[in-house]
Coordinates of C-alpha atoms in Angstrom, one line a residue:
Chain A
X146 CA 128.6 129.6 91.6
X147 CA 132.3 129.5 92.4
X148 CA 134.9 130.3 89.8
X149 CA 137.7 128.6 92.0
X150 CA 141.0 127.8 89.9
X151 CA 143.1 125.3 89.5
X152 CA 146.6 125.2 90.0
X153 CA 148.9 123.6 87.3
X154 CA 151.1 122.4 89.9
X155 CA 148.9 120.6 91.9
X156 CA 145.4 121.2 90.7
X157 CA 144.6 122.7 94.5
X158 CA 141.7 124.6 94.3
X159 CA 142.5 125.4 98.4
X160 CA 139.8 127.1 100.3
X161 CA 136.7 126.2 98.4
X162 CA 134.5 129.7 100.3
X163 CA 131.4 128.2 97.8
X164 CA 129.7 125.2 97.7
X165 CA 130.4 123.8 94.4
X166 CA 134.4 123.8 94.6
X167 CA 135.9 120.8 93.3
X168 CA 138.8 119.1 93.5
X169 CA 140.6 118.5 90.1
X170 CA 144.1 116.5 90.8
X171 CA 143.2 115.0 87.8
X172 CA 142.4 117.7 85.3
X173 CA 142.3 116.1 81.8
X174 CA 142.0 112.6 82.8
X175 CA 139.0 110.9 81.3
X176 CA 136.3 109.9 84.1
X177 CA 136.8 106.4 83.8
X178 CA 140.7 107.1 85.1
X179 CA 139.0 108.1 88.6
X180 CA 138.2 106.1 91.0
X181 CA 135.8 107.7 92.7
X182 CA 134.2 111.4 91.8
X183 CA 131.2 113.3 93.3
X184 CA 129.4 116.0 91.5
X185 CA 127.2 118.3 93.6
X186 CA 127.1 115.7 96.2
X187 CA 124.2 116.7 98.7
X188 CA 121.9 115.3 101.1
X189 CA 118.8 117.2 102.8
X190 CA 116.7 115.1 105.5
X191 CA 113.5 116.9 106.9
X192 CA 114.7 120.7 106.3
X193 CA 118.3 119.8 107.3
X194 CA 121.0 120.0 105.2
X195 CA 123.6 117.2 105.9
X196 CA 125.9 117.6 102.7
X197 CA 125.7 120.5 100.3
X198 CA 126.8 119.9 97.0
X199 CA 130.3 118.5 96.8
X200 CA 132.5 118.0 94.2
X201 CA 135.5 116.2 94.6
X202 CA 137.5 113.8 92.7
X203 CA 139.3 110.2 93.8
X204 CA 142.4 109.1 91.9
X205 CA 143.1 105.4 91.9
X206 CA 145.3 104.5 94.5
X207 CA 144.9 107.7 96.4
X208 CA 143.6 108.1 99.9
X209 CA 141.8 111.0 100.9
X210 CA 140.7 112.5 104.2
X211 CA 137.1 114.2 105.0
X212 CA 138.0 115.9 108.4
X213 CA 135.9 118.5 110.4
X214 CA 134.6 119.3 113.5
X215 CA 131.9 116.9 114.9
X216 CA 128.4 117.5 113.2
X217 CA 130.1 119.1 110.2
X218 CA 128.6 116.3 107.6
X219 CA 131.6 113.9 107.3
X220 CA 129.7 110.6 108.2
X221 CA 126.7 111.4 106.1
X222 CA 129.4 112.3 103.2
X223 CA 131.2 108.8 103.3
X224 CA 127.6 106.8 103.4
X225 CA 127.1 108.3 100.3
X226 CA 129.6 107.3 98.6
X227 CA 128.4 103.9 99.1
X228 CA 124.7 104.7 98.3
X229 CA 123.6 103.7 102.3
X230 CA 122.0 106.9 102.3
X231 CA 120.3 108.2 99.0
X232 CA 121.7 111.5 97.5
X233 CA 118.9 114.2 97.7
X234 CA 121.4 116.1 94.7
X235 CA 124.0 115.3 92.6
X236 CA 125.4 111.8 91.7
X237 CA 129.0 109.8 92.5
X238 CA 130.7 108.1 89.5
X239 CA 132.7 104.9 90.3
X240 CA 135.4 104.7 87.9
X241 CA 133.1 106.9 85.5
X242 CA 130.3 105.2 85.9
X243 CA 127.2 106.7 87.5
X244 CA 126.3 104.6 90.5
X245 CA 123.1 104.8 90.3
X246 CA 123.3 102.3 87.3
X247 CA 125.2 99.8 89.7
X248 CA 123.0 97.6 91.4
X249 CA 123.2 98.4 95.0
X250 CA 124.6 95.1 96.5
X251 CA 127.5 94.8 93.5
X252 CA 128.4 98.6 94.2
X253 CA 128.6 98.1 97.8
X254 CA 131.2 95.0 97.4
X255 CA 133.0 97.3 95.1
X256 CA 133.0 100.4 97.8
X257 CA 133.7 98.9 100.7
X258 CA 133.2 100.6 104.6
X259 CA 135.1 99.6 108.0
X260 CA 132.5 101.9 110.5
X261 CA 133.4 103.8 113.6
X262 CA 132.2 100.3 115.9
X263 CA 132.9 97.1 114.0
X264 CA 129.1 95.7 114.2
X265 CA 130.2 91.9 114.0
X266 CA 127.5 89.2 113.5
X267 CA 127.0 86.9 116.2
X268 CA 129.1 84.0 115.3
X269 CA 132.6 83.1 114.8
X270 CA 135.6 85.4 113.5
X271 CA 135.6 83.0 110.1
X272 CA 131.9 83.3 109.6
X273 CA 132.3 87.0 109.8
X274 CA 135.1 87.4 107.7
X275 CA 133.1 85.0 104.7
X276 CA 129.9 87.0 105.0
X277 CA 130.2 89.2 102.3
X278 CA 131.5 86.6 99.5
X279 CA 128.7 84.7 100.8
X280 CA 126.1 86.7 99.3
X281 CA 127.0 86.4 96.1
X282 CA 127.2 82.3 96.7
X283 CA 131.0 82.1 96.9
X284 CA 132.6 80.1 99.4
X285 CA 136.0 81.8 101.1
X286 CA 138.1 79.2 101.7
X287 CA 139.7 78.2 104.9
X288 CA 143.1 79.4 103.8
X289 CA 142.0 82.4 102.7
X290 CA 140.0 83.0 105.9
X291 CA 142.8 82.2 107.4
X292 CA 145.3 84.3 105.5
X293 CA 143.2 87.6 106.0
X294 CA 143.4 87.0 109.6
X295 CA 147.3 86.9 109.8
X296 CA 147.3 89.4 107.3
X297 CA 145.2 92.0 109.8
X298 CA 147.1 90.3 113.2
X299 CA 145.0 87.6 114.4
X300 CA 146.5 84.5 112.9
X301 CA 144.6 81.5 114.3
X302 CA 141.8 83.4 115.2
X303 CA 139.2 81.7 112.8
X304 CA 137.1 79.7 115.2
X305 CA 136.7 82.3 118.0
X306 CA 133.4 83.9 119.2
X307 CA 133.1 87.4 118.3
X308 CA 131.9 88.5 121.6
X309 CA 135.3 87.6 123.4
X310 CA 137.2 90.0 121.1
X311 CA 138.5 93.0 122.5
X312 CA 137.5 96.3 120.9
X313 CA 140.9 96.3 118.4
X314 CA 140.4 92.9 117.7
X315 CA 136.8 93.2 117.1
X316 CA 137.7 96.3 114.2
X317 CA 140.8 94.0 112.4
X318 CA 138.4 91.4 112.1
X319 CA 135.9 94.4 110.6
X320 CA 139.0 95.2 108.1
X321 CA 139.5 91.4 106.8
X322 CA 135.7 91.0 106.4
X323 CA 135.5 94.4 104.6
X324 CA 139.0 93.3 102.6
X325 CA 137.2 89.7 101.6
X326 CA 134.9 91.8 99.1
X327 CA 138.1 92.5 97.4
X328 CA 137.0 96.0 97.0
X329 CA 138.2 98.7 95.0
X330 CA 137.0 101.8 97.2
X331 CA 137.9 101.4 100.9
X332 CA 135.7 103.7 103.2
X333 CA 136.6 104.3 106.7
X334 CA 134.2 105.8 109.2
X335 CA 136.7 107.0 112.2
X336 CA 137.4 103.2 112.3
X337 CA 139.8 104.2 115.3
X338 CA 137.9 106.7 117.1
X339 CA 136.1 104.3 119.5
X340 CA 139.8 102.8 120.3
X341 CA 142.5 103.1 123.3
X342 CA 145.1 105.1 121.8
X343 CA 147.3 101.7 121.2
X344 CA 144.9 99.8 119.5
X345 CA 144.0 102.8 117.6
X346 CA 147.2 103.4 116.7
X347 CA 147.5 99.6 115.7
X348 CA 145.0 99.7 113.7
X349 CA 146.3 103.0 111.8
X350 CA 149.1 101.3 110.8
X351 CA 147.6 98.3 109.8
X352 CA 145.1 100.2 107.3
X353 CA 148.0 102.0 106.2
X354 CA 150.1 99.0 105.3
X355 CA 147.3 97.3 103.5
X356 CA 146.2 100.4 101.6
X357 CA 149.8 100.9 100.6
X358 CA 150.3 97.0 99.6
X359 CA 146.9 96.7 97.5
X360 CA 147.4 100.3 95.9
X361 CA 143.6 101.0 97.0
X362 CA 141.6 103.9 97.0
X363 CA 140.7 105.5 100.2
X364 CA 138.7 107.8 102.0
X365 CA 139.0 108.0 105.6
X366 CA 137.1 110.4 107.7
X367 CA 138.6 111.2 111.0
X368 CA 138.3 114.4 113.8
X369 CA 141.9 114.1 114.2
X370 CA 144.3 116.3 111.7
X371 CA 147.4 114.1 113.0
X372 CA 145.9 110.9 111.8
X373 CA 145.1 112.4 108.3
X374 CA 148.6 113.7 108.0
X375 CA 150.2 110.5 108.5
X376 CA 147.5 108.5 105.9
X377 CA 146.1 111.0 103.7
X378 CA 147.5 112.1 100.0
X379 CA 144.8 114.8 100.3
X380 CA 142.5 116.1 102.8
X381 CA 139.2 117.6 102.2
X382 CA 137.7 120.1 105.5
X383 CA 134.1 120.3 105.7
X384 CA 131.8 122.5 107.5
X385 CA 128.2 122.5 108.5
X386 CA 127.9 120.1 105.2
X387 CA 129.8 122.3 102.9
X388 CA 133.4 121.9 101.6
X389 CA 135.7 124.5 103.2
X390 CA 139.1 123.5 102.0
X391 CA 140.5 120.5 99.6
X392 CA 144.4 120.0 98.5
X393 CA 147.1 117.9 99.5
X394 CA 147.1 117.1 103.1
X395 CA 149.9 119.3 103.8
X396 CA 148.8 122.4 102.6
X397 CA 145.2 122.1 103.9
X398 CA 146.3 121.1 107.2
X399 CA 149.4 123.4 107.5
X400 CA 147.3 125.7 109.9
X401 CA 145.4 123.3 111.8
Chain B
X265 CA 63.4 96.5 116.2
X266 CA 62.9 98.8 119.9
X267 CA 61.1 96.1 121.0
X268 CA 63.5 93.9 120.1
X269 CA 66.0 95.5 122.5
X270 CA 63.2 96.1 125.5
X271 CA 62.2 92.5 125.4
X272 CA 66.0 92.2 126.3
X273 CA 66.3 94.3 129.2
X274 CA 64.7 92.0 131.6
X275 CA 65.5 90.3 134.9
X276 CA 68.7 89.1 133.4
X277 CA 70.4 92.4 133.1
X278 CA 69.2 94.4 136.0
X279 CA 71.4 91.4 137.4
X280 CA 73.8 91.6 134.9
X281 CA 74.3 95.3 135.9
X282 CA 74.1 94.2 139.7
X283 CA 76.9 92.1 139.4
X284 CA 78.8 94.6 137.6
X285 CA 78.6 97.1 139.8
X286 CA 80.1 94.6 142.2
X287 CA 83.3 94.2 140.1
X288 CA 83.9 97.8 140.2
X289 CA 83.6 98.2 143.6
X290 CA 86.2 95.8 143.6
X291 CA 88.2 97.8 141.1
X292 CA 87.7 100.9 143.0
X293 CA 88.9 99.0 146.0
X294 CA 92.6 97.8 144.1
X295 CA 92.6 101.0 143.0
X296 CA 92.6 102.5 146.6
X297 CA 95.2 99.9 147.5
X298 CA 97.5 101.1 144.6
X299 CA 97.1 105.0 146.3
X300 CA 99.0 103.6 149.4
X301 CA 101.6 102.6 147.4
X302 CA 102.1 106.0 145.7
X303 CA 100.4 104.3 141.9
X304 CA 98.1 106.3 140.8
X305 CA 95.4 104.7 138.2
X306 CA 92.2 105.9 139.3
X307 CA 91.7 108.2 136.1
X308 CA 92.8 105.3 133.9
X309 CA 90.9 102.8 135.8
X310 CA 87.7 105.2 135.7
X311 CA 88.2 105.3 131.9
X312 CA 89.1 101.5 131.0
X313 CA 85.7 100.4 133.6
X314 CA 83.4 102.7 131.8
X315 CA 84.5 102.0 128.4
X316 CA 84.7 98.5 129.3
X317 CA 81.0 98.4 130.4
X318 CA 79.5 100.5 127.6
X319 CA 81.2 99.0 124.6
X320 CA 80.0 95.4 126.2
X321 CA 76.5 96.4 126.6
X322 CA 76.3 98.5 123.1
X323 CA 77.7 94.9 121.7
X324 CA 75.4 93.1 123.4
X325 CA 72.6 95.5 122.3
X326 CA 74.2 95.0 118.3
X327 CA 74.4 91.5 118.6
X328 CA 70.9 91.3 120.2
X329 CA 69.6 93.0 116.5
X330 CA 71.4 91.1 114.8
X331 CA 71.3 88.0 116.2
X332 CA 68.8 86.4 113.5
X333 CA 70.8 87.9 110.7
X334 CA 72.1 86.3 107.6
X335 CA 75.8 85.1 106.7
X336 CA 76.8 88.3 105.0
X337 CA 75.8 90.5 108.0
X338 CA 78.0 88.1 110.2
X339 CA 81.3 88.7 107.6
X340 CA 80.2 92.4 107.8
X341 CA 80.6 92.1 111.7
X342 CA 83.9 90.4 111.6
X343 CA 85.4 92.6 109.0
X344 CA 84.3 95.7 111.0
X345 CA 86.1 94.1 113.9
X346 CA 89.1 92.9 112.0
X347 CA 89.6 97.0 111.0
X348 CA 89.4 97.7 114.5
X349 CA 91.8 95.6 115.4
X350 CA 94.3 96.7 112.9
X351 CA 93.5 100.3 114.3
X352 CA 94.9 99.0 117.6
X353 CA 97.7 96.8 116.0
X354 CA 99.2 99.8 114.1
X355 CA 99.4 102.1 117.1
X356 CA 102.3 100.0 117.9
X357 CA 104.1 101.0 114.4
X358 CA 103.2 104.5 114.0
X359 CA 106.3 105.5 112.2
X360 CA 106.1 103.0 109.7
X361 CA 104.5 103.8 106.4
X362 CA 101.4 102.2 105.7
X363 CA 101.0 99.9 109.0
X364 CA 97.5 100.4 109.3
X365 CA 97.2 98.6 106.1
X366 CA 99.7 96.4 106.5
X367 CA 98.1 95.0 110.1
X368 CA 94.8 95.0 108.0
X369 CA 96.3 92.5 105.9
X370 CA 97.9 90.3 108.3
X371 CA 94.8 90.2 110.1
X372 CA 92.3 89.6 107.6
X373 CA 94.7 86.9 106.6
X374 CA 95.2 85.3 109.6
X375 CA 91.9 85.0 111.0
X376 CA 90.3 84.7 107.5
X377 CA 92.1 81.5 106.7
X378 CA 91.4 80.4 110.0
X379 CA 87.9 81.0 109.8
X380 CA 87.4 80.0 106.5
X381 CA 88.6 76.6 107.5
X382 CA 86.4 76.4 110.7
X383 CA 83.5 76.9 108.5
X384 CA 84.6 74.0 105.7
X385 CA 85.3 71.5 108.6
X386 CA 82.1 72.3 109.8
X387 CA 84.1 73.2 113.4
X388 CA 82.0 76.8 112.9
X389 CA 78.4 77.2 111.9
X390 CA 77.3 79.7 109.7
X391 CA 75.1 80.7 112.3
X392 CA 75.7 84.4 113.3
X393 CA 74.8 83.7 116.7
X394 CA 78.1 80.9 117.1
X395 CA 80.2 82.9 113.9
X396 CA 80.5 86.5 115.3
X397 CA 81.9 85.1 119.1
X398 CA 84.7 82.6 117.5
X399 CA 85.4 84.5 115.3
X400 CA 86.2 87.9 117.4
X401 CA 88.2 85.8 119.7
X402 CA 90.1 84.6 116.9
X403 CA 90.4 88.3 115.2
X404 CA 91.7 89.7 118.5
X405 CA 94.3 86.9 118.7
X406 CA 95.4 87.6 115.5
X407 CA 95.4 91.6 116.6
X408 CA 97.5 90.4 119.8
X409 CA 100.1 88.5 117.8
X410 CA 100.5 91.1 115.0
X411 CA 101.1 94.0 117.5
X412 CA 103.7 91.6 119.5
X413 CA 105.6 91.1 115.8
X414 CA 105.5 94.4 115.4
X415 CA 106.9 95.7 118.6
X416 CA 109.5 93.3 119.0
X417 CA 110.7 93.7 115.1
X418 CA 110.8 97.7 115.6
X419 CA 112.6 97.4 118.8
X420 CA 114.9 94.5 117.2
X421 CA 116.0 96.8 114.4
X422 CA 116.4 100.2 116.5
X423 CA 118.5 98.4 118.5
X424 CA 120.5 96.6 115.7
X425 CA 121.0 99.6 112.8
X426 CA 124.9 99.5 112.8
X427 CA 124.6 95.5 112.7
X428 CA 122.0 95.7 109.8
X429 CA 123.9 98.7 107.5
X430 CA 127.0 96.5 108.0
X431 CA 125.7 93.7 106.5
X432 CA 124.0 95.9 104.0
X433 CA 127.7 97.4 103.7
X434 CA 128.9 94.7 103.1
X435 CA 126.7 93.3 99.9
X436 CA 123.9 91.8 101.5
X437 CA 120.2 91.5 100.6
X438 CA 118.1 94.0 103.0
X439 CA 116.2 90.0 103.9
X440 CA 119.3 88.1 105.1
X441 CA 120.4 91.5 107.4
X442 CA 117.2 91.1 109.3
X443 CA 116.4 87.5 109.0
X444 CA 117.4 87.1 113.0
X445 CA 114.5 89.8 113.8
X446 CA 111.7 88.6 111.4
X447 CA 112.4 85.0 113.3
X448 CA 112.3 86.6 116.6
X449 CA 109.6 88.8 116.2
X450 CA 107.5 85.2 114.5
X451 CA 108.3 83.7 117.8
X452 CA 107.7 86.4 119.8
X453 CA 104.1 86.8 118.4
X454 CA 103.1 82.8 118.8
X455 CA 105.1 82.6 122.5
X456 CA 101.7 83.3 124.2
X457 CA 99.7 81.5 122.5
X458 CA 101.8 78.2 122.6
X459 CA 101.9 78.6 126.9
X460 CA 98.2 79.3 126.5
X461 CA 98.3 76.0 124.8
X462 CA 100.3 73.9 126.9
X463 CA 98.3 75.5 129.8
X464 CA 94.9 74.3 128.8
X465 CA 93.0 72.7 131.0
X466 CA 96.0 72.9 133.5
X467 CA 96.2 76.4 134.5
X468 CA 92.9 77.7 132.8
X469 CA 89.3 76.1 131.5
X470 CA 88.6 78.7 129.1
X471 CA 85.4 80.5 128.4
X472 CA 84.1 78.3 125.4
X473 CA 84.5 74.9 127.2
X474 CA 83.0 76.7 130.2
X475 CA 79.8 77.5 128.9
X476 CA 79.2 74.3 127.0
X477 CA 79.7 73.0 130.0
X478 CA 77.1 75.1 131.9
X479 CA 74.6 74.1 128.5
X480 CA 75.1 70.9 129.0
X481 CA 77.1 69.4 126.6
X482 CA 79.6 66.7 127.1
X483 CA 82.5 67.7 129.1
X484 CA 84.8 65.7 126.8
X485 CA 83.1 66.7 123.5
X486 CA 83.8 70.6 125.4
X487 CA 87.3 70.0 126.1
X488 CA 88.3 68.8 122.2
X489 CA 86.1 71.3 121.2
X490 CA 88.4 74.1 123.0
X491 CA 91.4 72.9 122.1
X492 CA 90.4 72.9 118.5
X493 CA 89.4 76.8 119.4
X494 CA 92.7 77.7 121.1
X495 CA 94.9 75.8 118.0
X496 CA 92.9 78.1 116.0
X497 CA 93.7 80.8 117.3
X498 CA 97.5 79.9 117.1
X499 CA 97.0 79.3 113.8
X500 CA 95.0 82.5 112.9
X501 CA 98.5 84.2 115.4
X502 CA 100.9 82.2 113.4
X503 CA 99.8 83.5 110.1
X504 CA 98.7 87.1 111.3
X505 CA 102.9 87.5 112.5
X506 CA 104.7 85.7 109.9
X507 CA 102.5 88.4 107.7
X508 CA 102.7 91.4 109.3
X509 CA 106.7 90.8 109.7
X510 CA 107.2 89.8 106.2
X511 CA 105.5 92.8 105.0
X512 CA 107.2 95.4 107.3
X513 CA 110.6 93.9 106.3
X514 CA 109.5 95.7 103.1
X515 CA 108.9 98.6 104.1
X516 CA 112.0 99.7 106.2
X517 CA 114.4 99.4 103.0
X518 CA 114.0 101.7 100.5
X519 CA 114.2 100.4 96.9
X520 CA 118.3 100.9 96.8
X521 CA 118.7 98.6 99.4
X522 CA 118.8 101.8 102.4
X523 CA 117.5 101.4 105.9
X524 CA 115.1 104.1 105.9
X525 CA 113.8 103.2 109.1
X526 CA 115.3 104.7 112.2
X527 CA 117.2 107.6 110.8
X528 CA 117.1 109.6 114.2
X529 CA 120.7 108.5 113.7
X530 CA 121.2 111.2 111.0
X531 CA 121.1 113.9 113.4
X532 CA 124.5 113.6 114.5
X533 CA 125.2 113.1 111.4

């Protein structure tokens, strides 16, 4: 087990060489004053180790960056955190609370996820966009269908089809039905990975603004170090399932 | 009961066997043609002929014993062919957990009800020699329908994970993120048997009216009498899918709400 220390400054453990290393920006704050923390996060499916026992910890209002090469665990991290795949170790706490007391529909409108591909239901933009309040029986209003919209860039788009949207389009209108949970954990899978580099770029600005406006949690996983460094308060690096390195973005990334 | 069985080997079947040998001649023929055309079938023709032939014959040969049975041996019969048929029906589902059972279920269900009601209305006689027939052709109906569910809602949510774990992302019951492939795997299962019934009598005179027909019996009395057969069996279809969908909806969610079916995807991970 690791005896990694903590830094008074900023509580950077830096290269975490074991599996357990954690994160501690918050060392001394109760559990309920995180957002989001993992302890000894791991998943095993048929022999194969997909994450392997991570620790980290999510301040409120922080956004943090799982990045690593491709195969290295970072997907299978993030559908954790949302319970879409089941823990085979470990547990995650949502603002101190073990999730595994949540019932798994209210936790997953609390933590929500914008994916790599925006998966939209057949339908219209504003059907999409009131999906998720929908399952709990509430009705989004028009104006607030229609204020998400302008808010992600595609004022007036309520009553389109969603298979005339471009690929950009297609991922804002992933964003405002993801933002109509009102969540308090955002999860993003590479949401601009599958994207022209203008669009991507579009739509990195535009989950940096909102994140930024709504103070929201965040953790983003992306293959690209750039993008991290111009979101992420901290970065976390993992490798074949393990955590390699965790601290702010600029000291993890300094070499990379 | 061996001379049961030789009093049944007369005249009848040394024609019977005649004639069969004439169909597969004519098998081996198409199956010549197909060589030309660079298809090759001749082992799997060989097989499906033979087994064809001897599973007829050693049905005949059961049926022949038990022809003059009771009721009970006539449910035994059907419930021996209804667990044969999920055999068949769960091939298609392999990789879910407890198909066999599941098809078992929707089976039983579907031509039981089905049954059950032929016998009340007095549509179906209790009389082995009428119950075992019907009700086979209803049972492998059902079998059709419930592998046709199956496929199509496996295929329907391979195809649609991302679409399904973003409405599951997103809050929703596991039930409202496949509703679209439980009602298109219900449809897909009755399609054939509602163009078998819209075909009757246009496209096809099927085997029941047929042979009533050949007996004697009114040719209208034979014609209501096969429709009521063929809506049957689109009942005993209808209920055998709905059932077999509704219960593998269960099974590919775990109890938090995960899709645990299809998780090639992790491998990428």
């Amino acid at each position: 087990m690791s005896t990694a220390t903590v830094t008074a400054a900023t509580g950077f453990i830096g290269d975490a060489k074991s599996s357990d290393a954690t994160w501690r920006p918050s060392a001394g704050l109760e559990p309920e004053a995180l957002a989001l923390e993992t302890t000894h996060l791991s998943r095993s499916v048929v022999g194969k180790v997909l994450v392997s026992d991570i620790s980290v910890q999510v301040r409120p209002g922080e956004v943090l960056a799982v990045v690593g090469p491709s195969g290295a665990g970072k997907s299978s991290f993030l559908r954790l955190l949302n319970r879409l795949d089941e823990p085979t170790g470990g547990t995650v706490r949502l603002s101190g609370q073990d999730y595994r007391a949540l019932a798994p529909r209210e936790l997953r409108r609390r933590v929500g996820m914008v994916m790599q591909v925006a998966h939209l239901f057949p339908g219209t933009v504003a059907a999409n966009v009131a999906f998720g309040p929908a399952q709990r029986a509430e009705r989004l209003a028009s104006a607030q269908v229609a204020a998400l919209l302008e808010r992600v860039g595609l004022p007036g788009y309520q009553l389109r089809d969603v298979s005339n949207l471009s690929g950009g389009e297609a991922q804002r209108v992933s964003l405002a039905r993801t933002l109509a949970n009102a969540p308090e954990v955002l999860l993003l899978d590479e949401p601009t990975s599958a994207l022209d580099d203008v669009s991507a770029r579009g739509i990195e600005d535009l989950v940096l603004s909102i994140i930024r406006e709504r103070r929201m949690t965040c953790v983003i996983v992306t293959h690209n170090t750039a993008q991290a460094r111009r979101i992420a308060d901290c970065t976390m690096i993992l490798q074949a399932g393990k955590l390699v390195a965790i601290g702010p973005t600029k000291e993890v990334l300094r070499d990379r | 009961m061996i001379a049961e069985l030789l009093n049944n080997v007369n005249s009848d079947i040394i024609m019977g066997m005649a004639q069969a040998g004439g169909a597969i001649v004519l098998c081996a023929a198409v199956v010549l043609l197909c060589r030309r055309f660079a298809v090759h079938v001749e082992r799997e023709t060989a097989i499906s002929v033979a087994r064809g032939l001897v599973q007829m014959v050693f049905v005949g040969m059961v049926l022949a014993v038990l022809l003059h049975g009771n009721l009970l041996v006539g449910v035994l019969i059907l419930l021996a062919m209804t667990f044969a048929a999920a055999v068949t029906a769960a091939r298609r589902a392999r990789d879910i957990k407890g198909s066999l059972l599941l098809s078992f279920y929707a089976i039983a269900a579907g031509a039981g009800v089905v049954i059950a009601a032929m016998l009340a209305t007095g549509t179906l006689t209790a009389d082995i020699a009428v119950l075992v027939p019907v009700g086979s052709m209803i049972i492998a109906n059902a079998m059709n329908a419930c592998a046709q569910a199956v496929e199509r809602f496996r295929a329907d949510v391979t195809a649609h994970v991302g679409q399904i774990e973003a409405g599951l992302a997103l809050g929703a019951d596991p039930g409202v993120t496949v509703a679209p492939f439980v009602q298109s795997a219900v449809y897909a299962s009755l399609l054939p048997r509602l163009d078998m019934l819209k075909s009757l009598g246009l496209v096809w005179i099927p085997g029941v009216m047929a042979g009533m027909m050949v007996s004697g019996a009114n040719p209208v009395y034979a014609g209501i009498y096969q429709f009521v057969i063929v809506a049957m069996i689109l009942a005993a279809s209808g209920i055998a899918g709905v059932i077999v969908t509704l219960l593998m909806r269960t099974r590919v969610f775990s109890a938090a709400a995960q899709l645990t079916f299809a998780k090639g995807r992790e491998a990428k991970a």
